[in-house]
Amino acid sequence: MRRTGRAARRVSVVLATLALVACSGGRSVEPLAPDVVAEKIADALEEEVGVRPVVACSEELPAEVGAELVCDLTTAGAPETIYPVTATVTSVDPDTGEVKFDVSVADAPEGSEGPTTSTEPSATGEATG
């Protein structure tokens, strides 16, 4: 069992543009491309902490409430240190194509003994594509 420590950084992200989602008759929203999710995570975290991280996602994020995608976060100062960052879809509006998701960054890098997630938000941000 992992010990808990300070809360992981968490940011809310909103994506809502025609370039990000494709609607079919106002009923379904296409998954979000990995590079789009990574960019929006980086945008939101840069706004929150003032430094732009490097984020890489290897899969699409399904536009379904509760869907999760774990991506890798690094910084320019320590590119070999990887922090897991999880995007969790909180809402999807099929009429507008708007997808909202929370972002949780682990306090400790991969392979360490530190906590990996938190349920307490420490930041709220908004990003639009």
Phi, psi and omega in degrees: 000137181275144178279147179267151179221221180294156184292143176290150179289135183223135184225140174267137182234138177241130176242125180203082171214160179296332180289337184268329185226154176237124180261144177240098180065025180070018185247327181226154180238131180293155175299155179272133182297147182304317181292328178290315179299314180300316180297317181292324175297312180298318178302311183294318180290324177298317178297323183285313187251351177086000178231132182275120176278167172261122182239133178231126177244139184258352181224167174286155173259113179300140179275064181224132179304131181094346179296142180233150175220126177261125180243173178254135179239131174226170175237160180298328181284340182213067185295342180275350180263117185251127175254131173291137175231128185249126173260126180236119181292128180254334176199153178222128176251104184293338179284322181258344184081009181283131178237126177248139175214148175270152179237125177241124179255132178295145176286335183240147179291166177306140176083002180260174182272357186285174180291154181246336179214168178215152176263355180263121178288139176248353179202150174230128179223170178223135177230136175237146183267000000 
